[in-house]
C-alpha positions as a Python dict, from the first residue, in 0.01 Angstrom:
ca = {
    (1, 'M'): (0, 0, 0),
    (2, 'F'): (273, -59, 272),
    (3, 'F'): (151, -410, 347),
    (4, 'V'): (107, -513, -47),
    (5, 'A'): (450, -381, -90),
    (6, 'Y'): (588, -594, 195),
    (7, 'L'): (415, -892, 105),
    (8, 'I'): (561, -923, -252),
    (9, 'I'): (917, -846, -92),
    (10, 'A'): (820, -1138, 152),
    (11, 'I'): (720, -1379, -148),
    (12, 'A'): (1041, -1295, -345),
    (13, 'C'): (1280, -1343, -41),
    (14, 'S'): (1103, -1648, 50),
    (15, 'S'): (1123, -1801, -295),
    (16, 'I'): (1509, -1714, -303),
    (17, 'T'): (1568, -1874, 22),
    (18, 'I'): (1376, -2179, -7),
    (19, 'K'): (1520, -2243, -372),
    (20, 'T'): (1878, -2188, -230),
    (21, 'L'): (1846, -2419, 74),
    (22, 'V'): (1621, -2712, -65),
    (23, 'G'): (1575, -2649, -422),
    (24, 'Y'): (1908, -2845, -535),
    (25, 'S'): (1877, -3099, -231),
    (26, 'D'): (1807, -3459, -233),
    (27, 'M'): (1661, -3434, 126),
    (28, 'K'): (1311, -3576, 218),
    (29, 'I'): (1008, -3401, 90),
    (30, 'I'): (865, -3348, 442),
    (31, 'N'): (1212, -3176, 538),
    (32, 'K'): (1161, -2956, 252),
    (33, 'I'): (824, -2859, 338),
    (34, 'L'): (912, -2789, 711),
    (35, 'I'): (1220, -2580, 615),
    (36, 'S'): (1005, -2396, 352),
    (37, 'L'): (711, -2323, 612),
    (38, 'I'): (947, -2180, 860),
    (39, 'I'): (1114, -1956, 610),
    (40, 'V'): (751, -1830, 492),
    (41, 'F'): (633, -1797, 832),
    (42, 'G'): (936, -1597, 920),
    (43, 'W'): (892, -1336, 638),
    (44, 'V'): (519, -1298, 669),
    (45, 'S'): (512, -1293, 1050),
    (46, 'P'): (473, -912, 1087),
    (47, 'L'): (153, -913, 866),
    (48, 'I'): (21, -1196, 1100),
    (49, 'I'): (124, -1031, 1435),
    (50, 'T'): (-25, -694, 1318),
    (51, 'A'): (-352, -865, 1223),
    (52, 'L'): (-341, -1063, 1557),
    (53, 'R'): (-284, -735, 1753),
    (54, 'K'): (-616, -584, 1627),
    (55, 'C'): (-815, -885, 1734),
    (56, 'H'): (-992, -830, 2053),
    (57, 'G'): (-991, -1088, 2344),
    (58, 'V'): (-668, -1234, 2245),
    (59, 'N'): (-488, -1361, 2545),
    (60, 'P'): (-189, -1125, 2628),
    (61, 'S'): (68, -1412, 2700),
    (62, 'I'): (-45, -1602, 2381),
    (63, 'Y'): (16, -1278, 2177),
    (64, 'S'): (339, -1204, 2347),
    (65, 'A'): (478, -1546, 2274),
    (66, 'I'): (362, -1545, 1920),
    (67, 'S'): (511, -1186, 1870),
    (68, 'N'): (835, -1271, 2023),
    (69, 'V'): (877, -1610, 1824),
    (70, 'G'): (764, -1446, 1489),
    (71, 'Y'): (960, -1130, 1503),
    (72, 'T'): (1281, -1330, 1626),
    (73, 'L'): (1222, -1553, 1318),
    (74, 'L'): (1186, -1262, 1067),
    (75, 'G'): (1528, -1153, 1212),
    (76, 'F'): (1658, -1492, 1153),
    (77, 'V'): (1532, -1529, 785),
    (78, 'F'): (1661, -1171, 719),
    (79, 'I'): (2001, -1254, 814),
    (80, 'L'): (1998, -1593, 655),
    (81, 'F'): (1888, -1437, 319),
    (82, 'A'): (2155, -1158, 340),
    (83, 'L'): (2417, -1417, 431),
    (84, 'L'): (2333, -1677, 169),
    (85, 'L'): (2324, -1366, -102),
    (86, 'I'): (2682, -1258, 38),
    (87, 'R'): (2789, -1594, 22),
    (88, 'D'): (2700, -1686, -335),
    (89, 'I'): (2827, -1361, -476),
    (90, 'I'): (3184, -1425, -317),
    (91, 'W'): (3142, -1827, -408),
    (92, 'Y'): (3070, -1762, -774),
    (93, 'A'): (3339, -1502, -805),
    (94, 'I'): (3585, -1756, -690),
    (95, 'Y'): (3453, -2014, -916),
    (96, 'G'): (3460, -1784, -1184),
    (97, 'S'): (3811, -1697, -1144),
    (98, 'A'): (3924, -2052, -1104),
    (99, 'R'): (3740, -2134, -1448),
    (100, 'A'): (3925, -1828, -1599),
    (101, 'M'): (4245, -1962, -1500),
    (102, 'G'): (4179, -2295, -1666),
    (103, 'L'): (4147, -2481, -1334),
    (104, 'D'): (3906, -2770, -1285),
    (105, 'G'): (3657, -2620, -1038),
    (106, 'W'): (3402, -2881, -984),
    (107, 'S'): (3504, -2930, -615),
    (108, 'I'): (3399, -2552, -572),
    (109, 'N'): (3123, -2543, -813),
    (110, 'P'): (2799, -2389, -651),
    (111, 'K'): (2576, -2648, -850),
    (112, 'N'): (2769, -2939, -677),
    (113, 'I'): (2496, -3040, -463),
    (114, 'S'): (2733, -3217, -198),
    (115, 'V'): (2915, -2897, -148),
    (116, 'L'): (2638, -2699, -163),
    (117, 'G'): (2444, -2879, 139),
    (118, 'Y'): (2766, -2841, 351),
    (119, 'A'): (2788, -2461, 267),
    (120, 'N'): (2406, -2430, 323),
    (121, 'L'): (2451, -2597, 682),
    (122, 'I'): (2754, -2355, 751),
    (123, 'V'): (2541, -2047, 675),
    (124, 'I'): (2251, -2155, 871),
    (125, 'L'): (2448, -2222, 1197),
    (126, 'F'): (2626, -1912, 1144),
    (127, 'S'): (2294, -1729, 1106),
    (128, 'I'): (2180, -1874, 1432),
    (129, 'S'): (2504, -1763, 1594),
    (130, 'V'): (2462, -1373, 1444),
    (131, 'C'): (2083, -1388, 1576),
    (132, 'I'): (2182, -1478, 1939),
    (133, 'Y'): (2423, -1194, 1929),
    (134, 'A'): (2191, -959, 1763),
    (135, 'L'): (1926, -1055, 2059),
    (136, 'Y'): (2177, -970, 2322),
    (137, 'Q'): (2252, -641, 2138),
    (138, 'G'): (1883, -555, 2128),
    (139, 'G'): (1802, -647, 2481),
    (140, 'K'): (2091, -483, 2668),
    (141, 'T'): (2071, -146, 2833),
    (142, 'P'): (2124, 124, 2578),
    (143, 'E'): (2492, 263, 2548),
    (144, 'I'): (2558, 627, 2655),
    (145, 'K'): (2629, 828, 2354),
    (146, 'E'): (2791, 1185, 2442),
    (147, 'V'): (2745, 1525, 2231),
    (148, 'K'): (2899, 1818, 2345),
    (149, 'A'): (2830, 2187, 2206),
    (150, 'E'): (2998, 2499, 2290),
    (151, 'T'): (2773, 2834, 2261),
    (152, 'N'): (2793, 3192, 2397),
    (153, 'L'): (2390, 3203, 2388),
    (154, 'I'): (2332, 3031, 2693),
    (155, 'N'): (2365, 3147, 3072),
    (156, 'K'): (2525, 2852, 3216),
    (157, 'D'): (2631, 2475, 3137),
    (158, 'T'): (2330, 2253, 3074),
    (159, 'R'): (2266, 1892, 3035),
    (160, 'L'): (2001, 1740, 2807),
    (161, 'V'): (1931, 1359, 2766),
    (162, 'Q'): (1758, 1242, 2456),
    (163, 'L'): (1564, 919, 2433),
    (164, 'S'): (1404, 822, 2098),
    (165, 'D'): (1253, 504, 1962),
    (166, 'L'): (1158, 310, 2263),
    (167, 'H'): (881, 168, 2075),
    (168, 'I'): (680, 67, 2389),
    (169, 'N'): (448, -214, 2319),
    (170, 'R'): (279, -502, 2504),
    (171, 'T'): (584, -714, 2475),
    (172, 'T'): (816, -465, 2616),
    (173, 'P'): (937, -599, 2944),
    (174, 'V'): (899, -361, 3227),
    (175, 'S'): (1208, -427, 3361),
    (176, 'R'): (1381, -299, 3051),
    (177, 'I'): (1177, 41, 3087),
    (178, 'H'): (1303, 32, 3474),
    (179, 'R'): (1667, -8, 3370),
    (180, 'I'): (1651, 274, 3089),
    (181, 'V'): (1477, 498, 3344),
    (182, 'E'): (1751, 440, 3587),
    (183, 'A'): (2032, 502, 3336),
    (184, 'V'): (1864, 814, 3236),
    (185, 'N'): (1811, 962, 3591),
    (186, 'S'): (2198, 859, 3666),
    (187, 'L'): (2306, 1126, 3443),
    (188, 'H'): (2147, 1405, 3626),
    (189, 'P'): (2001, 1558, 3338),
    (190, 'D'): (1849, 1924, 3342),
    (191, 'I'): (1618, 1823, 3073),
    (192, 'I'): (1491, 1518, 2917),
    (193, 'I'): (1409, 1509, 2558),
    (194, 'L'): (1196, 1235, 2372),
    (195, 'T'): (1219, 1252, 1987),
    (196, 'G'): (916, 1032, 1908),
    (197, 'D'): (805, 668, 1864),
    (198, 'I'): (830, 618, 2241),
    (199, 'G'): (496, 424, 2236),
    (200, 'D'): (408, 164, 1948),
    (201, 'D'): (79, 23, 2089),
    (202, 'D'): (-245, 116, 2225),
    (203, 'V'): (-207, 330, 2544),
    (204, 'S'): (-432, 99, 2730),
    (205, 'S'): (-223, -181, 2657),
    (206, 'V'): (117, -66, 2809),
    (207, 'S'): (4, 89, 3148),
    (208, 'D'): (262, -99, 3354),
    (209, 'Q'): (532, 3, 3086),
    (210, 'L'): (421, 360, 3112),
    (211, 'N'): (404, 371, 3484),
    (212, 'A'): (768, 294, 3484),
    (213, 'L'): (870, 536, 3221),
    (214, 'Q'): (681, 794, 3464),
    (215, 'Y'): (976, 767, 3698),
    (216, 'M'): (1223, 975, 3454),
    (217, 'S'): (1284, 1292, 3638),
    (218, 'A'): (1462, 1635, 3532),
    (219, 'P'): (1442, 1952, 3739),
    (220, 'Y'): (1319, 2149, 3416),
    (221, 'G'): (1095, 1892, 3243),
    (222, 'V'): (1055, 1647, 3007),
    (223, 'Y'): (990, 1763, 2635),
    (224, 'A'): (849, 1535, 2349),
    (225, 'S'): (795, 1543, 1960),
    (226, 'I'): (548, 1328, 1822),
    (227, 'G'): (660, 1022, 1595),
    (228, 'N'): (490, 811, 1312),
    (229, 'H'): (427, 510, 1549),
    (230, 'E'): (214, 730, 1821),
    (231, 'F'): (24, 844, 1491),
    (232, 'Y'): (-48, 495, 1395),
    (233, 'N'): (-157, 405, 1731),
    (234, 'G'): (-400, 672, 1813),
    (235, 'L'): (-231, 1031, 1828),
    (236, 'S'): (-478, 1206, 2048),
    (237, 'S'): (-466, 894, 2297),
    (238, 'W'): (-74, 922, 2301),
    (239, 'M'): (-78, 1299, 2323),
    (240, 'Y'): (-316, 1297, 2627),
    (241, 'Q'): (-136, 1029, 2795),
    (242, 'Y'): (204, 1217, 2750),
    (243, 'N'): (55, 1529, 2928),
    (244, 'K'): (-98, 1342, 3197),
    (245, 'M'): (257, 1178, 3283),
    (246, 'G'): (362, 1529, 3303),
    (247, 'F'): (561, 1543, 2957),
    (248, 'K'): (545, 1857, 2755),
    (249, 'V'): (427, 1764, 2404),
    (250, 'L'): (576, 2004, 2160),
    (251, 'F'): (336, 2009, 1847),
    (252, 'N'): (444, 2309, 1619),
    (253, 'Q'): (523, 2504, 1922),
    (254, 'G'): (819, 2610, 2155),
    (255, 'I'): (923, 2731, 2492),
    (256, 'E'): (1209, 2891, 2669),
    (257, 'V'): (1295, 2616, 2900),
    (258, 'I'): (1613, 2749, 3117),
    (259, 'N'): (1942, 2919, 3056),
    (260, 'N'): (1809, 3118, 2753),
    (261, 'I'): (1764, 2772, 2577),
    (262, 'F'): (1463, 2766, 2349),
    (263, 'I'): (1306, 2407, 2257),
    (264, 'G'): (1049, 2369, 1987),
    (265, 'G'): (901, 2034, 1848),
    (266, 'I'): (717, 1949, 1536),
    (267, 'P'): (505, 1664, 1396),
    (268, 'D'): (657, 1369, 1209),
    (269, 'A'): (732, 1468, 862),
    (270, 'H'): (598, 1134, 702),
    (271, 'T'): (255, 1149, 876),
    (272, 'A'): (231, 1531, 849),
    (273, 'N'): (112, 1474, 477),
    (274, 'S'): (-169, 1273, 585),
    (275, 'D'): (-369, 1527, 737),
    (276, 'P'): (-350, 1927, 721),
    (277, 'S'): (-380, 1949, 1075),
    (278, 'L'): (-55, 1761, 1124),
    (279, 'N'): (124, 1987, 872),
    (280, 'V'): (482, 2113, 1004),
    (281, 'N'): (491, 2475, 1077),
    (282, 'F'): (826, 2631, 1179),
    (283, 'S'): (705, 2979, 1228),
    (284, 'H'): (445, 2860, 1470),
    (285, 'T'): (722, 2635, 1648),
    (286, 'L'): (924, 2966, 1683),
    (287, 'A'): (668, 3211, 1824),
    (288, 'G'): (804, 3351, 2116),
    (289, 'S'): (1133, 3310, 2076),
    (290, 'D'): (1432, 3572, 1986),
    (291, 'Q'): (1785, 3570, 1809),
    (292, 'K'): (1953, 3561, 2139),
    (293, 'Q'): (1824, 3238, 2253),
    (294, 'Y'): (1978, 2897, 2180),
    (295, 'K'): (1716, 2713, 1976),
    (296, 'I'): (1669, 2338, 1967),
    (297, 'L'): (1432, 2174, 1737),
    (298, 'L'): (1293, 1814, 1820),
    (299, 'S'): (1189, 1632, 1498),
    (300, 'H'): (1129, 1246, 1506),
    (301, 'N'): (1245, 1253, 1131),
    (302, 'P'): (1584, 1391, 1061),
    (303, 'E'): (1496, 1458, 674),
    (304, 'L'): (1394, 1827, 741),
    (305, 'A'): (1731, 1932, 858),
    (306, 'N'): (1802, 2080, 516),
    (307, 'S'): (1490, 2290, 531),
    (308, 'I'): (1543, 2479, 870),
    (309, 'S'): (1884, 2675, 797),
    (310, 'S'): (1663, 2999, 751),
    (311, 'F'): (1499, 2970, 1089),
    (312, 'N'): (1795, 3023, 1312),
    (313, 'F'): (1791, 2690, 1503),
    (314, 'Q'): (2143, 2592, 1635),
    (315, 'M'): (2077, 2232, 1684),
    (316, 'M'): (1833, 1964, 1591),
    (317, 'L'): (1751, 1633, 1773),
    (318, 'A'): (1600, 1325, 1588),
    (319, 'G'): (1563, 963, 1563),
    (320, 'H'): (1335, 746, 1344),
    (321, 'T'): (1616, 549, 1135),
    (322, 'H'): (1729, 324, 1426),
    (323, 'G'): (2062, 347, 1273),
    (324, 'G'): (1963, 77, 1052),
    (325, 'Q'): (1892, -163, 1348),
    (326, 'I'): (2007, -482, 1177),
    (327, 'F'): (2300, -485, 933),
    (328, 'P'): (2277, -488, 627),
    (329, 'F'): (1936, -308, 646),
    (330, 'H'): (2165, -15, 697),
    (331, 'F'): (2211, 11, 316),
    (332, 'F'): (1819, 42, 261),
    (333, 'V'): (1752, 282, 544),
    (334, 'K'): (2046, 513, 433),
    (335, 'K'): (1896, 494, 78),
    (336, 'A'): (1583, 650, 250),
    (337, 'N'): (1741, 860, 481),
    (338, 'Q'): (2017, 1119, 429),
    (339, 'Y'): (2118, 1118, 783),
    (340, 'L'): (2126, 761, 903),
    (341, 'S'): (2312, 794, 1258),
    (342, 'G'): (2519, 1014, 1479),
    (343, 'D'): (2646, 1372, 1431),
    (344, 'Y'): (2617, 1601, 1130),
    (345, 'N'): (2678, 1958, 1055),
    (346, 'V'): (2390, 2079, 809),
    (347, 'N'): (2428, 2437, 704),
    (348, 'G'): (2600, 2528, 1026),
    (349, 'I'): (2326, 2350, 1242),
    (350, 'K'): (2436, 2077, 1469),
    (351, 'L'): (2222, 1771, 1390),
    (352, 'H'): (2226, 1438, 1586),
    (353, 'V'): (2018, 1127, 1481),
    (354, 'S'): (1984, 877, 1758),
    (355, 'N'): (1994, 520, 1702),
    (356, 'G'): (1715, 494, 1936),
    (357, 'S'): (1667, 339, 2272),
    (358, 'G'): (1449, 39, 2165),
    (359, 'T'): (1388, -160, 1867),
    (360, 'W'): (1096, -239, 1603),
    (361, 'G'): (1023, -580, 1484),
    (362, 'P'): (1292, -823, 1599),
    (363, 'K'): (1437, -753, 1944),
    (364, 'M'): (1750, -734, 1746),
    (365, 'R'): (2023, -497, 1691),
    (366, 'L'): (2334, -578, 1456),
    (367, 'F'): (2611, -277, 1414),
    (368, 'A'): (2346, -33, 1533),
    (369, 'P'): (2361, -22, 1908),
    (370, 'S'): (2082, 139, 2097),
    (371, 'E'): (2171, 449, 2272),
    (372, 'I'): (2091, 707, 2533),
    (373, 'T'): (2218, 1031, 2439),
    (374, 'V'): (2375, 1306, 2659),
    (375, 'I'): (2403, 1643, 2509),
    (376, 'D'): (2602, 1881, 2712),
    (377, 'L'): (2560, 2261, 2616),
    (378, 'I'): (2845, 2448, 2736),
    (379, 'K'): (2870, 2818, 2804),
    (380, 'K'): (3178, 2956, 2599),
}
């Protein structure tokens, strides 16, 4: 169903972009065909890459090259489509205002082919510049986001570091994982938290990346909840791999870790509906806890924040949204997620939604910087 819906969107966006760029142009037909093919390939590249990844025997270097080119092109055509749309709204508004004032607006008429050609060229060049900037933002080491919370429930000050949405796959540079691990360890966390979508590929295809990730260390351990992409890529394999790496997967269960802090974790809310064994169970998650503990819930998806007020959690840590990742996709993500990014107070519970430390699809970020979150719990 997802792929059918995406294909419909891809066809619609491709058609609009092609019509705008070459439909009113007198350029040579061969150039029109070439531009159209680039636009169509950009929009359908996720479907091609997904199909290619499932093929056995594909050379890893060839796959990585196609994946990187395809997803970068997807980011470009998305930004191009958005900028063309914004430009045309503003352009028609200006033209309409000029006509309403009785001015001769042919020189700024959106149907003036010569003016449209220059306007299209400017948008294309600007889109390329934005893509270069977005690639830089997506590839750099995540920013450090600080969250502080005072409470009289803990015995002493405690530091947690949260990673979310790394989306490790076979195209993820090992050097990037090393940089992130070094950044995490330099923060000297007491506890490390992983809130899902750390893995996004077959476990067997990312052994080098996971070997690098394993160098994360905290004296009181690494605790993880599961995201939807671990589910898509073999839930049992990823849970086994995390446990093998020494990460404690919290799957409808919780544990007192240190300083009267209780950490519980639940399955991803979206994938929970696909199998009864994946259902979220807050009662099981809280088994063994008591009212005097500071309780933190790990949930990949933040949408359950409204459902936990009766379970006496003090904090919820989540990810999933990527903060929108590439503007203006923020507006669509916000439509689907009440809590998009940052800190919220939900019925007295402190909720932090991480932008994530990686990317999905295009290795780009635009006005949604990746982050490593430091949560300092301070004894009141």
